[in-house]
Amino acid sequence: MTPSGPTAALSPAQAADRTGVSLDTLRYYEREGLIGPIRRSAGGRREYTEDDVFWIGLVTCFREAGLGIADVRGFVALLRAEQPPQDRVSFLRERRAALAERAAALHRAMAVLDEKIAYYS
């Protein structure tokens, strides 16, 4: 199997590099139950899989979108419990609507700033 194969093990540093998060963030995500459980080598070192990298990316995307840990934990629970797709869709639609409201508020604030910049220029 090649290192990029589905069963290739990544060290914590490699997983952090691949996902763009810090080692502390990886440990935090694991501690909060957002990823994992992460498998361990015979020596007890964490070994990340491509599936783990996917989960880390998903959690990171949700966090960057402004979802709190409780929201992310709720969605992960929906996925792991294999809830009906409608539950997942409802969850995601609610979060998307909240994000759209935030984006609209940011656009309004940017418009005010642009007006002030033009006024003072």
Short mmCIF file of C-alpha atoms in Angstrom, two decimals:
data_model
loop_
_atom_site.label_atom_id
_atom_site.label_comp_id
_atom_site.label_asym_id
_atom_site.label_seq_id
_atom_site.Cartn_x
_atom_site.Cartn_y
_atom_site.Cartn_z
CA MET A 1 0.00 0.00 0.00
CA THR A 2 1.29 3.46 -0.83
CA PRO A 3 1.45 6.25 1.77
CA SER A 4 -1.56 7.90 0.12
CA GLY A 5 -3.62 4.71 0.32
CA PRO A 6 -6.70 4.51 2.50
CA THR A 7 -4.94 2.55 5.25
CA ALA A 8 -1.79 4.69 5.34
CA ALA A 9 -1.10 6.00 8.82
CA LEU A 10 -0.27 9.65 9.28
CA SER A 11 1.61 10.96 12.27
CA PRO A 12 -0.01 13.78 14.22
CA ALA A 13 2.39 16.25 12.56
CA GLN A 14 1.49 14.93 9.11
CA ALA A 15 -2.23 15.11 9.88
CA ALA A 16 -1.83 18.65 11.19
CA ASP A 17 0.09 19.63 8.06
CA ARG A 18 -2.49 18.02 5.73
CA THR A 19 -5.44 19.68 7.46
CA GLY A 20 -3.89 23.04 8.30
CA VAL A 21 -4.68 22.82 12.01
CA SER A 22 -2.31 22.74 14.94
CA LEU A 23 -1.45 19.68 17.00
CA ASP A 24 -3.28 21.29 19.91
CA THR A 25 -6.40 21.62 17.75
CA LEU A 26 -6.20 17.96 16.75
CA ARG A 27 -6.03 16.93 20.40
CA TYR A 28 -8.87 19.32 21.25
CA TYR A 29 -11.10 17.92 18.50
CA GLU A 30 -10.39 14.41 19.73
CA ARG A 31 -10.98 15.33 23.38
CA GLU A 32 -14.32 16.93 22.47
CA GLY A 33 -15.40 13.83 20.54
CA LEU A 34 -15.51 15.66 17.21
CA ILE A 35 -13.07 13.25 15.59
CA GLY A 36 -11.95 9.77 16.41
CA PRO A 37 -11.44 7.69 18.20
CA ILE A 38 -7.97 7.96 16.71
CA ARG A 39 -6.19 4.66 16.43
CA ARG A 40 -2.93 4.14 18.26
CA SER A 41 0.24 2.34 17.25
CA ALA A 42 1.60 -0.51 19.35
CA GLY A 43 3.72 2.15 21.06
CA GLY A 44 0.67 4.29 21.86
CA ARG A 45 1.28 7.03 19.27
CA ARG A 46 -1.73 8.46 17.43
CA GLU A 47 -2.09 7.31 13.82
CA TYR A 48 -4.45 9.29 11.60
CA THR A 49 -6.19 7.78 8.59
CA GLU A 50 -7.63 9.41 5.49
CA ASP A 51 -11.05 9.09 7.13
CA ASP A 52 -9.73 11.03 10.12
CA VAL A 53 -8.36 13.70 7.77
CA PHE A 54 -11.83 13.98 6.19
CA TRP A 55 -13.47 14.42 9.62
CA ILE A 56 -10.89 17.01 10.66
CA GLY A 57 -11.59 18.93 7.45
CA LEU A 58 -15.34 18.77 8.05
CA VAL A 59 -15.03 19.95 11.65
CA THR A 60 -12.65 22.72 10.61
CA CYS A 61 -15.02 23.88 7.87
CA PHE A 62 -17.92 24.01 10.32
CA ARG A 63 -15.84 25.91 12.86
CA GLU A 64 -14.72 28.41 10.20
CA ALA A 65 -18.39 28.85 9.28
CA GLY A 66 -19.02 29.96 12.84
CA LEU A 67 -20.60 26.84 14.27
CA GLY A 68 -19.92 26.34 17.93
CA ILE A 69 -18.52 23.17 19.42
CA ALA A 70 -22.01 22.14 20.60
CA ASP A 71 -23.36 22.48 17.05
CA VAL A 72 -20.49 20.50 15.57
CA ARG A 73 -20.87 17.86 18.28
CA GLY A 74 -24.59 17.66 17.45
CA PHE A 75 -23.94 17.14 13.76
CA VAL A 76 -21.24 14.54 14.42
CA ALA A 77 -23.72 12.71 16.65
CA LEU A 78 -26.29 12.76 13.83
CA LEU A 79 -23.74 11.25 11.46
CA ARG A 80 -22.46 8.62 13.85
CA ALA A 81 -25.95 7.56 14.94
CA GLU A 82 -26.87 7.18 11.29
CA GLN A 83 -29.95 9.37 11.73
CA PRO A 84 -32.22 9.77 8.72
CA PRO A 85 -30.84 12.10 6.06
CA GLN A 86 -33.74 14.50 6.71
CA ASP A 87 -32.37 15.17 10.22
CA ARG A 88 -28.96 16.03 8.77
CA VAL A 89 -30.48 18.22 6.08
CA SER A 90 -32.63 20.08 8.62
CA PHE A 91 -29.61 20.66 10.83
CA LEU A 92 -27.53 21.94 7.93
CA ARG A 93 -30.32 24.15 6.55
CA GLU A 94 -30.80 25.79 9.96
CA ARG A 95 -27.07 26.48 10.29
CA ARG A 96 -26.88 27.72 6.70
CA ALA A 97 -29.75 30.15 7.28
CA ALA A 98 -27.99 31.53 10.37
CA LEU A 99 -24.77 31.86 8.38
CA ALA A 100 -26.62 33.67 5.57
CA GLU A 101 -28.02 36.13 8.13
CA ARG A 102 -24.52 36.77 9.46
CA ALA A 103 -23.19 37.25 5.93
CA ALA A 104 -25.94 39.77 5.16
CA ALA A 105 -25.11 41.67 8.36
CA LEU A 106 -21.44 41.73 7.39
CA HIS A 107 -22.29 43.02 3.92
CA ARG A 108 -24.38 45.80 5.45
CA ALA A 109 -21.51 46.73 7.75
CA MET A 110 -19.08 46.73 4.84
CA ALA A 111 -21.41 49.02 2.87
CA VAL A 112 -21.43 51.49 5.78
CA LEU A 113 -17.64 51.35 5.97
CA ASP A 114 -17.39 51.90 2.21
CA GLU A 115 -19.64 54.95 2.51
CA LYS A 116 -17.49 56.36 5.31
CA ILE A 117 -14.29 55.67 3.36
CA ALA A 118 -15.74 57.48 0.34
CA TYR A 119 -16.92 60.35 2.52
CA TYR A 120 -13.57 60.86 4.23
CA SER A 121 -11.47 60.32 1.11
#
